[in-house]
Coordinates of C-alpha atoms in Angstrom, one line a residue:
Chain A
M1 CA 5.7 25.9 9.9
T2 CA 7.6 23.5 7.7
A3 CA 6.1 20.2 7.3
M4 CA 9.1 17.6 8.7
M5 CA 9.4 14.0 7.9
V6 CA 12.3 11.8 9.1
R7 CA 12.0 7.7 8.0
L8 CA 14.8 5.3 9.1
Q9 CA 13.9 2.1 6.6
E10 CA 15.9 -1.2 6.0
E11 CA 13.2 -1.6 3.4
L12 CA 14.7 -0.2 -0.4
F13 CA 12.5 3.0 -1.2
D14 CA 11.8 5.1 -4.5
P15 CA 13.0 8.4 -4.9
G16 CA 10.4 9.5 -7.5
S17 CA 7.4 8.3 -5.3
L18 CA 9.0 10.3 -2.2
Q19 CA 9.4 13.4 -4.3
F20 CA 5.6 12.8 -5.1
T21 CA 4.1 12.8 -1.7
L22 CA 6.4 15.9 -1.0
F23 CA 4.8 17.5 -3.4
S24 CA 1.5 16.5 -3.0
E25 CA 1.1 18.0 0.4
T26 CA 2.3 21.8 -0.6
R27 CA 0.4 24.4 -1.6
K28 CA 3.0 27.1 -2.2
T29 CA 5.7 25.7 -3.8
G30 CA 7.3 26.1 -6.5
G31 CA 10.2 24.2 -6.6
I32 CA 12.0 20.4 -5.2
V33 CA 15.1 20.4 -5.0
T34 CA 15.9 16.2 -3.7
F35 CA 19.6 14.8 -3.0
T36 CA 19.6 10.4 -3.0
G37 CA 22.6 8.7 -2.5
Y38 CA 23.7 5.4 -3.4
V39 CA 25.9 2.6 -2.5
R40 CA 28.8 2.3 -5.3
A41 CA 29.6 -1.0 -6.9
I42 CA 33.1 -0.7 -6.1
D43 CA 35.2 0.5 -3.2
S44 CA 37.6 3.3 -3.2
N45 CA 40.5 1.4 -4.6
G46 CA 38.0 -0.3 -7.6
I47 CA 37.4 -3.5 -5.7
P48 CA 33.9 -4.6 -6.6
L49 CA 31.5 -3.9 -3.5
K50 CA 29.7 -6.8 -2.1
S51 CA 27.6 -4.9 0.5
L52 CA 27.7 -1.7 2.5
F53 CA 26.4 -2.0 6.6
L54 CA 24.7 1.2 8.0
E55 CA 24.7 1.0 11.6
H56 CA 22.5 3.9 13.7
Y57 CA 22.1 4.1 17.2
P58 CA 18.2 3.9 17.4
G59 CA 16.6 6.4 19.1
M60 CA 19.6 9.1 18.8
T61 CA 19.7 9.3 14.8
E62 CA 16.0 9.6 14.6
K63 CA 16.8 13.0 17.5
S64 CA 19.8 13.9 15.5
I65 CA 18.4 14.1 11.8
K66 CA 15.3 16.2 13.4
H67 CA 17.6 18.6 14.8
I68 CA 19.0 19.2 11.5
L69 CA 15.7 19.5 9.9
S70 CA 14.6 22.2 12.2
D71 CA 17.8 23.8 11.7
A72 CA 17.2 24.1 8.5
A73 CA 13.9 25.1 8.3
D74 CA 14.6 28.0 11.1
R75 CA 17.5 29.0 8.1
W76 CA 15.0 28.8 5.6
D77 CA 11.5 29.3 3.9
I78 CA 10.8 26.1 3.3
E79 CA 7.3 24.5 3.2
S80 CA 8.0 20.8 3.2
I81 CA 11.5 18.7 4.4
G82 CA 12.0 15.1 4.6
V83 CA 15.0 12.6 5.0
V84 CA 14.8 9.1 4.5
H85 CA 17.7 6.6 5.7
R86 CA 18.2 3.0 5.2
V87 CA 19.9 0.6 7.8
G88 CA 21.2 -2.6 7.8
W89 CA 23.2 -4.8 5.0
L90 CA 22.4 -2.9 1.5
P91 CA 23.3 -4.4 -2.0
P92 CA 25.6 -2.0 -4.1
K93 CA 23.7 -0.1 -6.5
D94 CA 21.1 0.6 -4.0
P95 CA 20.0 3.6 -2.6
I96 CA 20.9 5.0 1.0
V97 CA 19.8 8.3 1.9
W98 CA 17.1 10.5 0.4
V99 CA 16.6 14.3 1.2
G100 CA 13.9 16.8 -0.4
S101 CA 12.6 19.8 0.4
A102 CA 10.2 21.9 -1.1
A103 CA 9.9 26.2 -1.0
A104 CA 8.6 28.5 -2.9
H105 CA 11.5 29.6 -4.7
R106 CA 14.8 27.3 -5.8
S107 CA 17.3 28.9 -3.7
E108 CA 15.6 28.3 -0.7
A109 CA 15.2 24.5 -1.8
F110 CA 18.7 24.0 -3.0
A111 CA 20.7 25.5 0.0
S112 CA 18.6 23.7 2.7
C113 CA 18.5 20.3 0.4
E114 CA 22.4 20.3 0.8
F115 CA 22.7 21.5 4.4
V116 CA 20.9 18.8 5.3
M117 CA 22.9 16.3 3.4
D118 CA 26.4 17.8 4.8
Y119 CA 25.2 17.6 8.3
L120 CA 23.7 14.5 8.1
K121 CA 27.0 13.4 6.8
T122 CA 28.7 14.2 10.4
Q123 CA 25.9 15.3 12.9
A124 CA 23.6 12.0 12.5
P125 CA 24.9 8.9 14.0
F126 CA 25.7 6.4 11.3
W127 CA 28.4 4.1 10.7
K128 CA 29.5 2.7 7.2
K129 CA 31.4 -0.5 6.7
E130 CA 31.8 -2.1 3.4
E131 CA 32.3 -5.8 2.5
T132 CA 34.5 -6.9 -0.5
E133 CA 35.8 -10.1 -1.3
E134 CA 38.8 -9.1 0.8
G135 CA 36.8 -8.8 4.0
V136 CA 34.9 -6.2 5.7
K137 CA 36.0 -3.0 6.5
W138 CA 34.8 0.3 8.5
I139 CA 34.7 3.6 6.5
D140 CA 36.5 6.1 7.6
S141 CA 35.3 9.8 7.8
H142 CA 36.7 12.6 5.6
H143 CA 37.6 15.5 6.5
S144 CA 36.1 17.0 3.9
D145 CA 32.7 16.4 4.9
E146 CA 33.3 18.1 7.9
A147 CA 34.8 21.0 6.1
R148 CA 32.1 21.4 4.0
A149 CA 29.3 20.9 7.0
A150 CA 31.7 23.5 8.8
R151 CA 30.8 26.1 6.0
W152 CA 26.8 26.5 6.9
A153 CA 28.3 27.6 10.7
T154 CA 27.2 31.2 11.9
S155 CA 29.1 32.9 13.9
Chain B
M1 CA 23.4 2.7 37.3
I2 CA 24.7 3.7 34.0
K3 CA 24.3 2.1 30.9
I4 CA 27.4 2.5 28.0
F5 CA 27.1 2.3 24.6
F6 CA 29.9 1.5 21.7
F7 CA 29.2 1.7 18.2
G8 CA 30.7 1.5 14.8
R9 CA 35.0 -0.3 14.5
L10 CA 35.1 0.9 18.2
R11 CA 32.4 -1.8 19.5
D12 CA 34.4 -4.4 17.1
T13 CA 37.6 -3.5 18.8
I14 CA 36.5 -3.7 22.1
S15 CA 34.1 -6.8 21.3
S16 CA 31.8 -4.8 23.4
D17 CA 28.1 -3.2 22.8
S18 CA 27.1 -2.0 25.9
I19 CA 27.7 -2.3 29.6
I20 CA 26.3 -1.1 32.7
L21 CA 27.9 0.5 35.5
E22 CA 26.0 -0.5 38.8
E23 CA 28.4 1.7 41.1
V24 CA 29.0 5.1 39.6
A25 CA 29.1 7.4 42.7
D26 CA 32.7 8.4 41.4
L27 CA 32.0 8.5 37.8
D28 CA 30.5 12.0 37.9
S29 CA 32.0 12.8 34.6
V30 CA 32.6 11.5 30.8
E31 CA 36.3 11.5 31.1
K32 CA 36.5 10.1 34.3
I33 CA 34.0 6.8 32.8
R34 CA 36.8 7.0 30.2
M35 CA 39.5 6.2 32.7
Y36 CA 37.5 4.1 34.9
L37 CA 37.3 1.9 31.4
S38 CA 40.4 2.4 30.6
E39 CA 42.4 1.3 34.0
S40 CA 39.8 -1.1 34.5
R41 CA 39.5 -3.0 31.4
G42 CA 42.9 -3.4 29.7
S43 CA 45.1 -1.7 27.2
I44 CA 42.8 -2.7 24.2
W45 CA 39.8 -0.7 25.8
E46 CA 42.6 1.9 26.8
E47 CA 44.2 2.9 23.4
A48 CA 40.4 2.3 21.6
L49 CA 38.8 5.0 24.2
N50 CA 41.5 7.7 24.1
Q51 CA 41.7 8.0 20.4
S52 CA 41.5 12.0 19.6
N53 CA 38.7 11.5 16.9
I54 CA 36.7 9.6 19.7
V55 CA 32.7 11.3 20.0
I56 CA 31.1 10.7 23.3
S57 CA 27.4 11.7 23.9
V58 CA 25.2 11.4 27.2
N59 CA 21.2 11.3 26.8
Q60 CA 21.8 10.8 23.3
V61 CA 23.5 14.5 22.7
V62 CA 26.9 14.5 21.7
V63 CA 28.8 16.4 24.5
S64 CA 33.2 17.6 25.4
T65 CA 34.6 15.1 27.7
D66 CA 34.5 17.2 30.5
A67 CA 30.6 16.8 30.3
V68 CA 28.5 15.9 33.3
V69 CA 27.2 12.3 33.6
C70 CA 24.7 11.5 36.5
D71 CA 23.0 7.9 37.8
G72 CA 20.9 6.9 35.2
D73 CA 22.2 8.7 32.0
E74 CA 23.1 7.1 29.3
V75 CA 26.6 7.4 27.5
A76 CA 28.0 6.4 24.1
F77 CA 31.5 6.5 22.8
F78 CA 32.0 5.8 18.7
P79 CA 33.9 6.6 15.8
P80 CA 33.1 9.7 13.8
M81 CA 29.8 9.8 11.8
T82 CA 30.0 8.4 8.4
G83 CA 26.4 8.3 6.9
G84 CA 24.5 9.7 4.4

């Protein structure tokens, strides 16, 4: 049975303390892989970012993330896995998302963490918009993200 | 009654985050709802709702356009996700 944690919040989080908590509740874990996504300081044209807005679909977003974590727990032998995702307006350089996967061996931890991030990008209802001195614009999805998620598809 | 939500760029384009349809007897599929809104709400809605990459959910599960919709369901239209 894999322990799962899903948290959506406006508040800042500390990746170090999240990893500490994840590890403290495990017994057979020998390795943890974590990923932290941050707000960039500039947009894709090199213009300084004022802020990033994360919109979500209350209810569906949480359900989607739980579904992704359940899929990960079905595929790999992991002891504990968690996602923290922020919503609302975030300043540049702030953490946006954290994924942590704890397993007895590193291969399961690496694979499941990457799987969860790839699916979060394409399956969980979040939408980003960036604010610069030139105004506010919604971010388009990337085909490369869909291609990364498609790699995990099972036949 | 069917409640319909809109998110992201789509919501900004049509200037609406949600609507409620009271008379839903003929609106028993996602495609019929999309056609009804396209015809009744004007060209901005029509163009926004018929973009090829629009994602549709029923009761918070992503579906295809032929999905069935029942009285009391929650439907949402939104652009491809860009989280993480």
